[in-house]
CSV table of C-alpha atoms in Angstrom, one decimal:
chain,number,residue,atom,x,y,z
Q,3,MET,CA,4.3,-20.2,18.9
Q,4,VAL,CA,6.2,-18.3,16.2
Q,5,GLN,CA,10.2,-18.6,16.1
Q,6,GLY,CA,11.3,-15.0,16.2
Q,7,GLU,CA,14.9,-15.8,14.9
Q,8,ARG,CA,13.7,-17.5,11.9
Q,9,LEU,CA,11.4,-14.8,11.0
Q,10,TRP,CA,14.2,-12.3,11.4
Q,11,ARG,CA,16.8,-14.3,9.5
Q,12,ARG,CA,14.4,-14.8,6.5
Q,13,LEU,CA,13.7,-10.9,6.6
Q,14,MET,CA,17.2,-10.2,6.4
Q,15,GLU,CA,18.0,-12.6,3.8
Q,16,LEU,CA,15.1,-11.4,1.6
Q,17,GLY,CA,16.5,-7.9,2.2
Q,18,GLU,CA,19.6,-8.7,0.3
Q,19,VAL,CA,17.4,-9.3,-2.9
Q,20,GLY,CA,17.5,-6.2,-5.1
Q,21,LYS,CA,19.8,-4.3,-2.7
Q,22,GLN,CA,21.3,-1.1,-4.0
Q,23,PRO,CA,24.8,0.4,-3.4
Q,24,GLY,CA,23.4,2.9,-1.0
Q,25,GLY,CA,21.6,0.2,1.0
Q,26,GLY,CA,18.0,0.7,-0.3
Q,27,ILE,CA,16.1,-2.1,-2.1
Q,28,THR,CA,14.6,-1.9,-5.5
Q,29,ARG,CA,12.3,-4.7,-6.6
Q,30,LEU,CA,10.0,-3.8,-9.3
Q,31,SER,CA,7.1,-6.0,-10.7
Q,32,PHE,CA,7.9,-8.4,-13.5
Q,33,THR,CA,11.8,-7.9,-13.0
Q,34,THR,CA,14.7,-10.2,-12.4
Q,35,GLU,CA,14.8,-8.9,-8.8
Q,36,GLU,CA,11.1,-9.7,-8.1
Q,37,ARG,CA,11.5,-13.2,-9.7
Q,38,ARG,CA,14.5,-13.8,-7.3
Q,39,ALA,CA,12.6,-12.6,-4.3
Q,40,LYS,CA,9.5,-14.7,-5.1
Q,41,ASP,CA,11.8,-17.8,-5.7
Q,42,LEU,CA,13.3,-17.4,-2.3
Q,43,VAL,CA,9.8,-16.8,-0.7
Q,44,ALA,CA,8.6,-20.1,-2.4
Q,45,ALA,CA,11.4,-22.0,-0.8
Q,46,TYR,CA,10.4,-20.6,2.6
Q,47,MET,CA,6.9,-21.7,1.9
Q,48,ARG,CA,7.9,-25.2,1.0
Q,49,GLU,CA,10.1,-25.4,4.2
Q,50,ALA,CA,6.9,-24.4,6.1
Q,51,GLY,CA,5.1,-27.4,4.7
Q,52,LEU,CA,2.9,-25.5,2.3
Q,53,SER,CA,1.8,-26.5,-1.2
Q,54,VAL,CA,2.9,-23.6,-3.4
Q,55,TYR,CA,1.7,-22.3,-6.8
Q,56,GLU,CA,1.4,-18.9,-8.6
Q,57,ASP,CA,-1.9,-17.9,-10.2
Q,58,ALA,CA,-2.6,-16.2,-13.5
Q,59,ALA,CA,-1.5,-12.7,-12.1
Q,60,GLY,CA,1.6,-14.0,-10.8
Q,61,ASN,CA,0.5,-13.8,-7.0
Q,62,LEU,CA,2.7,-16.4,-5.2
Q,63,ILE,CA,0.5,-18.6,-2.8
Q,64,GLY,CA,1.3,-21.3,-0.3
Q,65,ARG,CA,-1.6,-23.2,1.2
Q,66,LYS,CA,-2.0,-25.1,4.4
Q,67,GLU,CA,-5.1,-27.4,4.1
Q,68,GLY,CA,-8.0,-27.3,6.5
Q,69,THR,CA,-9.7,-30.2,7.8
Q,70,ASN,CA,-12.7,-29.0,5.5
Q,71,PRO,CA,-10.8,-28.4,2.3
Q,72,GLU,CA,-14.1,-26.9,0.8
Q,73,ALA,CA,-14.3,-24.1,3.7
Q,74,PRO,CA,-13.5,-20.7,2.6
Q,75,VAL,CA,-9.9,-19.8,3.0
Q,76,VAL,CA,-8.3,-17.4,5.5
Q,77,LEU,CA,-5.9,-15.4,3.5
Q,78,ILE,CA,-2.8,-13.7,4.9
Q,79,GLY,CA,0.2,-12.0,3.2
Q,80,SER,CA,1.3,-8.8,1.6
Q,81,HIS,CA,3.8,-8.2,-1.1
Q,82,VAL,CA,7.5,-8.4,-1.9
Q,83,ASP,CA,7.8,-5.7,-4.7
Q,84,SER,CA,9.3,-2.3,-3.5
Q,85,VAL,CA,9.5,1.3,-4.4
Q,86,TYR,CA,12.6,2.7,-5.8
Q,87,ASN,CA,15.4,2.4,-3.2
Q,88,GLY,CA,13.1,1.4,-0.4
Q,89,GLY,CA,13.3,-0.6,2.7
Q,90,CYS,CA,13.1,-4.2,3.7
Q,91,PHE,CA,10.1,-4.4,6.0
Q,92,ASP,CA,7.3,-2.8,3.8
Q,93,GLY,CA,5.5,-5.8,2.4
Q,94,PRO,CA,8.0,-8.6,3.1
Q,95,LEU,CA,7.1,-8.5,6.8
Q,96,GLY,CA,3.5,-9.4,6.1
Q,97,VAL,CA,4.4,-12.3,3.7
Q,98,LEU,CA,7.2,-13.7,5.9
Q,99,ALA,CA,5.1,-13.4,9.2
Q,100,GLY,CA,2.3,-15.2,7.4
Q,101,ILE,CA,4.7,-18.2,6.4
Q,102,GLU,CA,6.0,-18.2,10.0
Q,103,VAL,CA,2.4,-18.4,11.4
Q,104,VAL,CA,1.5,-21.4,9.3
Q,105,GLN,CA,4.9,-23.0,9.8
Q,106,ALA,CA,4.5,-22.8,13.6
Q,107,MET,CA,1.0,-24.3,13.3
Q,108,ASN,CA,2.5,-27.1,11.3
Q,109,GLU,CA,5.3,-27.8,13.7
Q,110,GLN,CA,2.9,-27.8,16.6
Q,111,GLY,CA,0.4,-30.0,14.7
Q,112,VAL,CA,-2.2,-27.4,14.9
Q,113,LYS,CA,-5.2,-28.2,12.6
Q,114,THR,CA,-7.7,-25.6,11.5
Q,115,HIS,CA,-11.1,-26.1,10.0
Q,116,HIS,CA,-10.6,-23.5,7.3
Q,117,PRO,CA,-7.6,-23.7,4.9
Q,118,ILE,CA,-4.9,-20.8,5.3
Q,119,GLU,CA,-3.2,-19.5,2.4
Q,120,VAL,CA,-0.2,-17.1,2.6
Q,121,VAL,CA,-0.1,-14.9,-0.5
Q,122,ALA,CA,2.7,-12.5,-2.0
Q,123,PHE,CA,0.7,-10.1,-4.2
Q,124,THR,CA,2.0,-9.0,-7.6
Q,125,ASP,CA,2.8,-5.4,-7.8
Q,126,GLU,CA,1.4,-3.7,-4.8
Q,127,GLU,CA,3.3,-0.6,-4.8
Q,128,GLY,CA,2.9,0.5,-8.5
Q,129,ALA,CA,6.4,1.9,-8.7
Q,130,ARG,CA,7.1,0.7,-12.2
Q,131,PHE,CA,3.9,1.4,-14.1
Q,132,ARG,CA,2.3,4.2,-11.7
Q,133,PHE,CA,-0.5,1.6,-11.2
Q,134,GLY,CA,-0.4,-0.6,-8.4
Q,135,MET,CA,-2.3,-3.4,-6.5
Q,136,ILE,CA,-2.2,-5.5,-9.8
Q,137,GLY,CA,-2.2,-8.9,-8.0
Q,138,SER,CA,-5.0,-8.0,-5.4
Q,139,ARG,CA,-7.2,-6.4,-8.1
Q,140,ALA,CA,-6.8,-9.5,-10.2
Q,141,MET,CA,-7.8,-11.7,-7.4
Q,142,ALA,CA,-10.8,-9.5,-6.6
Q,143,GLY,CA,-11.9,-9.7,-10.2
Q,144,THR,CA,-11.5,-6.0,-10.5
Q,145,LEU,CA,-8.5,-5.4,-12.6
Q,146,PRO,CA,-9.6,-3.5,-15.8
Q,147,SER,CA,-8.3,-4.7,-19.0
Q,148,GLU,CA,-7.2,-1.2,-20.0
Q,149,ALA,CA,-4.9,-1.1,-17.1
Q,150,LEU,CA,-2.7,-3.6,-18.9
Q,151,ASN,CA,-1.7,-0.7,-21.5
Q,152,TYR,CA,0.0,1.3,-18.6
Q,153,CYS,CA,3.7,1.6,-19.6
Q,154,ASP,CA,6.9,2.0,-17.6
Q,155,ALA,CA,9.5,4.6,-18.1
Q,156,ASN,CA,11.0,2.4,-21.2
Q,157,GLY,CA,7.5,2.1,-22.8
Q,158,ILE,CA,7.1,-1.5,-21.9
Q,159,SER,CA,3.4,-2.1,-21.0
Q,160,ILE,CA,2.0,-4.2,-18.1
Q,161,ALA,CA,0.8,-6.8,-20.7
Q,162,GLU,CA,4.2,-7.1,-22.2
Q,163,ALA,CA,6.0,-7.3,-19.0
Q,164,MET,CA,3.8,-10.0,-18.0
Q,165,ARG,CA,4.6,-11.9,-21.1
Q,166,GLN,CA,8.3,-11.4,-20.5
Q,167,ALA,CA,7.7,-12.8,-17.1
Q,168,GLY,CA,6.1,-16.0,-18.6
Q,169,LEU,CA,2.6,-14.9,-17.8
Q,170,ASP,CA,-0.3,-14.7,-20.3
Q,171,PRO,CA,-2.1,-11.4,-19.7
Q,172,HIS,CA,-5.3,-13.0,-21.6
Q,173,ARG,CA,-5.7,-15.4,-18.7
Q,174,LEU,CA,-5.9,-12.8,-15.9
Q,175,HIS,CA,-9.4,-13.7,-15.2
Q,176,GLU,CA,-8.4,-16.9,-14.0
Q,177,ALA,CA,-6.9,-15.3,-10.7
Q,178,ALA,CA,-10.3,-14.0,-9.7
Q,179,ARG,CA,-11.6,-15.8,-6.6
Q,180,LYS,CA,-15.4,-16.5,-6.6
Q,181,PRO,CA,-17.6,-14.9,-3.9
Q,182,GLY,CA,-17.9,-16.8,-0.7
Q,183,THR,CA,-14.4,-18.7,-1.2
Q,184,VAL,CA,-12.4,-16.2,1.1
Q,185,LYS,CA,-13.6,-16.2,4.7
Q,186,ALA,CA,-11.2,-13.1,5.4
Q,187,TYR,CA,-7.9,-11.4,4.6
Q,188,VAL,CA,-5.6,-10.3,7.4
Q,189,GLU,CA,-2.2,-8.4,6.7
Q,190,LEU,CA,0.5,-7.6,9.1
Q,191,HIS,CA,2.4,-4.5,8.0
Q,192,ILE,CA,4.7,-2.0,9.4
Q,193,GLU,CA,2.8,1.2,10.4
Q,194,GLN,CA,4.8,3.8,8.4
Q,195,GLY,CA,4.0,6.4,10.8
Q,196,ARG,CA,4.9,7.4,14.3
Q,197,VAL,CA,1.4,6.7,16.2
Q,198,LEU,CA,2.6,3.6,17.8
Q,199,GLU,CA,5.9,4.8,18.7
Q,200,GLU,CA,4.5,7.9,20.3
Q,201,ALA,CA,2.1,5.6,22.3
Q,202,GLY,CA,5.0,3.4,23.3
Q,203,LEU,CA,3.4,0.1,21.9
Q,204,PRO,CA,4.7,-2.4,19.6
Q,205,VAL,CA,1.5,-3.4,17.7
Q,206,GLY,CA,-1.9,-1.8,16.9
Q,207,ILE,CA,-5.1,-2.9,15.5
Q,208,VAL,CA,-6.3,-1.2,12.3
Q,209,THR,CA,-9.7,0.3,12.1
Q,210,GLY,CA,-9.8,1.0,8.4
Q,211,ILE,CA,-7.8,2.2,5.4
Q,212,ALA,CA,-8.2,5.8,4.3
Q,213,GLY,CA,-9.5,6.6,1.1
Q,214,LEU,CA,-7.3,8.7,-1.3
Q,215,VAL,CA,-7.8,11.0,-4.2
Q,216,TRP,CA,-5.0,12.1,-6.4
Q,217,VAL,CA,-5.7,15.3,-8.4
Q,218,LYS,CA,-3.4,16.9,-10.8
Q,219,PHE,CA,-3.6,20.8,-10.8
Q,220,THR,CA,-2.4,22.9,-13.8
Q,221,VAL,CA,-1.9,26.6,-13.1
Q,222,GLU,CA,-1.3,28.7,-16.3
Q,223,GLY,CA,0.0,32.3,-16.3
Q,224,LYS,CA,2.3,34.3,-18.5
Q,225,ALA,CA,6.1,33.7,-18.8
Q,226,GLU,CA,7.9,37.1,-18.5
Q,227,HIS,CA,11.3,38.3,-17.3
Q,228,ALA,CA,11.8,38.2,-13.6
Q,229,GLY,CA,13.4,41.6,-13.4
Q,230,ALA,CA,11.6,43.5,-16.1
Q,231,THR,CA,8.1,42.7,-14.9
Q,232,PRO,CA,6.6,44.8,-12.1
Q,233,MET,CA,4.8,42.8,-9.3
Q,234,SER,CA,1.6,44.6,-10.2
Q,235,LEU,CA,1.8,43.3,-13.8
Q,236,ARG,CA,2.5,39.7,-13.1
Q,237,ARG,CA,0.3,36.6,-14.0
Q,238,ASP,CA,2.5,34.3,-11.9
Q,239,PRO,CA,1.3,30.7,-11.7
Q,240,MET,CA,3.8,29.9,-9.2
Q,241,ALA,CA,2.5,32.4,-6.7
Q,242,ALA,CA,-1.1,31.1,-7.3
Q,243,ALA,CA,0.2,27.5,-6.8
Q,244,ALA,CA,1.7,28.5,-3.4
Q,245,GLN,CA,-1.6,29.9,-2.3
Q,246,ILE,CA,-3.4,26.9,-3.4
Q,247,ILE,CA,-0.9,24.5,-1.5
Q,248,ALA,CA,-1.4,26.7,1.7
Q,249,VAL,CA,-5.2,26.3,1.4
Q,250,ILE,CA,-4.9,22.7,1.0
Q,251,GLU,CA,-2.9,22.5,4.3
Q,252,GLU,CA,-5.3,24.8,5.9
Q,253,GLU,CA,-8.4,22.8,5.0
Q,254,ALA,CA,-6.9,19.5,5.9
Q,255,ARG,CA,-6.0,20.7,9.3
Q,256,ARG,CA,-9.2,22.0,10.0
Q,257,THR,CA,-11.1,18.6,10.1
Q,258,GLY,CA,-8.5,17.0,12.4
Q,259,THR,CA,-8.6,13.7,10.4
Q,260,THR,CA,-7.8,14.6,6.9
Q,261,VAL,CA,-4.3,14.7,5.4
Q,262,GLY,CA,-3.5,16.7,2.3
Q,263,THR,CA,0.0,16.5,0.6
Q,264,VAL,CA,1.6,17.9,-2.4
Q,265,GLY,CA,4.8,15.8,-3.2
Q,266,GLN,CA,5.3,16.5,-6.9
Q,267,LEU,CA,5.6,19.9,-8.5
Q,268,HIS,CA,6.8,20.8,-12.0
Q,269,VAL,CA,7.6,24.4,-13.1
Q,270,PHE,CA,7.9,25.4,-16.7
Q,271,PRO,CA,10.0,26.6,-18.3
Q,272,GLY,CA,11.9,26.4,-15.0
Q,273,GLY,CA,14.4,29.3,-15.4
Q,274,ILE,CA,15.8,31.1,-12.5
Q,275,ASN,CA,15.1,34.5,-14.0
Q,276,ILE,CA,11.7,33.7,-15.7
Q,277,ILE,CA,8.3,34.1,-14.2
Q,278,PRO,CA,6.9,30.5,-15.0
Q,279,GLU,CA,4.3,30.0,-17.8
Q,280,ARG,CA,2.8,26.9,-16.1
Q,281,VAL,CA,3.0,25.1,-12.9
Q,282,GLU,CA,1.8,21.6,-12.4
Q,283,PHE,CA,1.3,19.8,-9.0
Q,284,VAL,CA,-0.3,16.7,-7.8
Q,285,LEU,CA,-2.6,16.7,-4.5
Q,286,ASP,CA,-2.8,13.6,-2.5
Q,287,LEU,CA,-5.9,14.0,-0.2
Q,288,ARG,CA,-6.9,11.2,2.5
Q,289,ASP,CA,-9.5,10.5,5.1
Q,290,LEU,CA,-11.1,7.5,6.6
Q,291,GLN,CA,-14.5,9.2,6.0
Q,292,ALA,CA,-15.2,9.9,2.3
Q,293,GLU,CA,-17.7,12.6,3.1
Q,294,VAL,CA,-15.1,14.4,5.1
Q,295,ARG,CA,-12.4,14.0,2.4
Q,296,ASP,CA,-14.7,15.0,-0.3
Q,297,GLN,CA,-15.9,18.2,1.6
Q,298,VAL,CA,-12.3,19.2,2.0
Q,299,TRP,CA,-11.7,18.7,-1.8
Q,300,GLN,CA,-14.8,20.8,-2.8
Q,301,THR,CA,-13.6,23.7,-0.5
Q,302,VAL,CA,-10.2,23.6,-1.9
Q,303,ALA,CA,-11.4,23.3,-5.6
Q,304,ALA,CA,-13.8,26.4,-4.9
Q,305,ARG,CA,-11.0,28.4,-3.3
Q,306,ALA,CA,-8.5,27.6,-5.9
Q,307,GLN,CA,-10.7,29.2,-8.5
Q,308,VAL,CA,-11.0,32.3,-6.4
Q,309,ILE,CA,-7.2,32.6,-6.2
Q,310,ALA,CA,-7.1,32.1,-10.1
Q,311,LYS,CA,-9.4,35.0,-10.6
Q,312,GLU,CA,-7.6,37.4,-8.2
Q,313,ARG,CA,-4.2,36.6,-10.0
Q,314,ASN,CA,-5.5,36.4,-13.3
Q,315,VAL,CA,-4.4,32.7,-13.9
Q,316,ARG,CA,-6.1,29.7,-15.2
Q,317,VAL,CA,-6.3,26.6,-12.7
Q,318,THR,CA,-7.6,23.2,-14.2
Q,319,THR,CA,-7.8,19.9,-12.5
Q,320,GLU,CA,-7.5,16.3,-13.5
Q,321,TRP,CA,-8.4,13.3,-11.3
Q,322,LEU,CA,-5.8,10.7,-11.3
Q,323,GLN,CA,-7.1,8.3,-8.9
Q,324,ASP,CA,-10.0,8.0,-6.5
Q,325,MET,CA,-9.9,5.2,-3.9
Q,326,PRO,CA,-12.8,4.9,-1.4
Q,327,PRO,CA,-12.0,4.4,2.3
Q,328,VAL,CA,-12.5,0.8,3.5
Q,329,LEU,CA,-13.3,-0.1,7.1
Q,330,CYS,CA,-11.9,-3.2,8.7
Q,331,SER,CA,-14.2,-6.1,9.5
Q,332,ASP,CA,-15.4,-6.4,13.2
Q,333,GLU,CA,-14.8,-10.1,13.1
Q,334,VAL,CA,-11.2,-9.5,12.3
Q,335,LYS,CA,-10.8,-6.6,14.6
Q,336,HIS,CA,-12.4,-8.8,17.5
Q,337,ALA,CA,-10.0,-11.7,16.7
Q,338,ALA,CA,-7.0,-9.3,16.6
Q,339,GLU,CA,-8.3,-7.6,19.9
Q,340,ALA,CA,-8.5,-11.0,21.6
Q,341,ALA,CA,-4.9,-11.8,20.5
Q,342,CYS,CA,-3.4,-8.7,21.9
Q,343,LYS,CA,-5.1,-9.5,25.3
Q,344,GLN,CA,-3.9,-13.1,25.3
Q,345,LEU,CA,-0.3,-11.8,24.7
Q,346,GLY,CA,-0.5,-9.1,27.1
Q,347,TYR,CA,-0.6,-6.0,24.7
Q,348,PRO,CA,-3.1,-3.5,25.4
Q,349,PRO,CA,-5.4,-3.3,22.3
Q,350,PHE,CA,-4.8,0.1,20.5
Q,351,TRP,CA,-6.7,1.2,17.5
Q,352,LEU,CA,-5.6,3.4,14.6
Q,353,PRO,CA,-6.4,4.0,11.2
Q,354,SER,CA,-4.1,3.3,8.2
Q,355,GLY,CA,-3.2,6.4,6.2
Q,356,ALA,CA,-1.5,4.4,3.6
Q,357,ALA,CA,-3.2,2.2,1.0
Q,358,HIS,CA,-2.9,-1.6,0.9
Q,359,ASP,CA,-4.0,-4.7,-0.9
Q,360,GLY,CA,-6.9,-5.0,1.4
Q,361,VAL,CA,-8.6,-2.1,-0.1
Q,362,GLN,CA,-9.0,-4.1,-3.3
Q,363,LEU,CA,-10.1,-7.3,-1.5
Q,364,ALA,CA,-12.8,-5.6,0.5
Q,365,PRO,CA,-15.5,-6.3,-2.1
Q,366,LEU,CA,-14.5,-10.0,-2.0
Q,367,CYS,CA,-14.3,-10.7,1.8
Q,368,PRO,CA,-13.9,-9.1,5.2
Q,369,ILE,CA,-10.5,-7.5,5.8
Q,370,GLY,CA,-8.4,-6.6,8.6
Q,371,MET,CA,-4.9,-5.4,9.4
Q,372,ILE,CA,-2.3,-5.5,12.2
Q,373,PHE,CA,0.4,-2.8,12.4
Q,374,VAL,CA,3.9,-3.1,13.8
Q,375,ARG,CA,5.7,0.1,15.2
Q,376,SER,CA,8.1,1.8,12.8
Q,377,GLN,CA,11.2,3.4,14.1
Q,378,ASP,CA,10.8,7.3,13.6
Q,379,GLY,CA,7.8,6.5,11.4
Q,380,VAL,CA,10.1,6.2,8.3
Q,381,SER,CA,9.2,4.2,5.3
Q,382,HIS,CA,10.0,3.9,1.6
Q,383,SER,CA,13.6,4.6,2.4
Q,384,PRO,CA,16.9,2.6,3.4
Q,385,ALA,CA,16.3,4.0,6.8
Q,386,GLU,CA,13.0,2.0,7.2
Q,387,TRP,CA,13.3,-0.1,10.3
Q,388,SER,CA,11.2,-2.0,12.8
Q,389,THR,CA,13.0,-4.0,15.7
Q,390,LYS,CA,13.1,-7.7,15.8
Q,391,ASP,CA,11.1,-7.7,19.0
Q,392,ASP,CA,8.3,-5.6,17.4
Q,393,CYS,CA,8.3,-7.8,14.4
Q,394,VAL,CA,8.0,-11.0,16.5
Q,395,ALA,CA,5.3,-9.3,18.4
Q,396,GLY,CA,3.2,-8.5,15.5
Q,397,ALA,CA,3.6,-12.0,14.1
Q,398,ALA,CA,2.6,-13.5,17.5
Q,399,VAL,CA,-0.6,-11.4,17.3
Q,400,LEU,CA,-1.1,-12.4,13.7
Q,401,TYR,CA,-0.8,-16.1,14.8
Q,402,HIS,CA,-3.7,-16.1,17.4
Q,403,THR,CA,-5.7,-13.8,14.9
Q,404,VAL,CA,-5.4,-16.2,12.2
Q,405,TRP,CA,-6.0,-19.2,14.5
Q,406,GLN,CA,-9.1,-17.7,15.7
Q,407,LEU,CA,-10.6,-16.9,12.3
Q,408,ALA,CA,-9.5,-20.4,10.8
Q,409,GLN,CA,-11.1,-22.4,13.6
Q,410,GLY,CA,-14.7,-21.1,13.3
Q,411,GLN,CA,-17.3,-22.8,11.0
C-alpha cells in the first residue's frame, strides 16, 4: 500500500518551492519556480522507478511499463503550477499521490497489463496568461495555435515564454496523443469546497465537471456630479450593474444546481463623488447540465436588457470563455466505488464545480476524479489545507482505482 509519510514529506517539500513571505505559493508557468518544482518532481519520479521525460508542451511524465507495452496507458496526475499566492495541495496532491501509487506498486512487485503514466501538466491554472490548461489541451490535440499569442502582464507571449523555457512552440503538435492510446485519465484533487467536510467524509467520487461560461458585462451610463444630480435624472450604470448581479444570484439559486459569481468589477472613472460613466464586471456561470446553465444565462441576459431600458443605460456582453460540462466515465467511477468499499469508505458522489485538466482530456479518453476533503473549503489561498490522513486516504483510493483500470484487457 501507499506510504503516507513519504507522500506527506514530498507535499511539504514541494510546498517550499515558490513560497512567498506571507506563506502562499506562486509558481507560474515557464518560470524559474515552476522549473524548480518540475525538477524536484522528476527526482521523485526517478526514485519511484519511473522513466522520466517531458513532451513538447513541457508536460512532465513518468512511466511505469505494463506487461503489454503497446496497451493503452492509464494516465494519472495533475499540475504543479499555482495561482498567485496559492496553497500547496491544489495540483501537487494529484501528481505526488500518482507517484506514490506507482512507487508502492513497484516496491510490492505489482505488475499491470497496461502501462501507467504520471503526468504533471503544464499551466493548468492560467494565472500568468489568463489562459490555462495548456499542457492538457496540447496532449488532447486541441490547443489552438492562436492561443500562443496570449501575453502576460509584461507583454511576454506564451510562445515567447516557451522559447525562454527551452521549448519550441512549433513542435507543440508532437505532444498530442493519438486516439486509442490512453485507456483512462484519473486525477486525485482536493475538493476546494465544503461538501465532503459537511458530510464528515475524507474522500468522494466525482460525477462530472461543471461547464462554465465567462461573460464580460459593460454597463454604460452618464458620469455626473454625485451631489448635484437628482436621483430622478441619473443614468447610473453602477445601480444597473447591482440589479443585474442580484438577478444572477436569484436565477442561479432558482435551479438548485447552478452557481453564478461576479468576482471582478471595474468602475470608471472611479471617483467617490462621481456617478460612474461605465461599469464592467465578469460573470462566472457553472452547472453540470449545459441546458440548465444556458437557460439561466438566457434569462439573465433578457432581464439585463429590461433593467438597461428602465434605467436608460446601455448593457453589452462579451463572451470570454465557454467550457462544456464533462461527465466522468462509468468505468472510472465504478473502479473508484469498488476502491472505496474495499478500504471501508462509504462511496459518496459529488460534482466538481471547479474546472480541471480532465475537461480537456475528455475527447481523448474516459476521465474520472477522486476528491479529498478540504478544510473549511478553502483553496487558492495560503490557508488551503487537507490533513495528512485525508491525503493518504485519497491516495489509497487512487491506488486501488488505478490498479483495477490497469489490470483490465
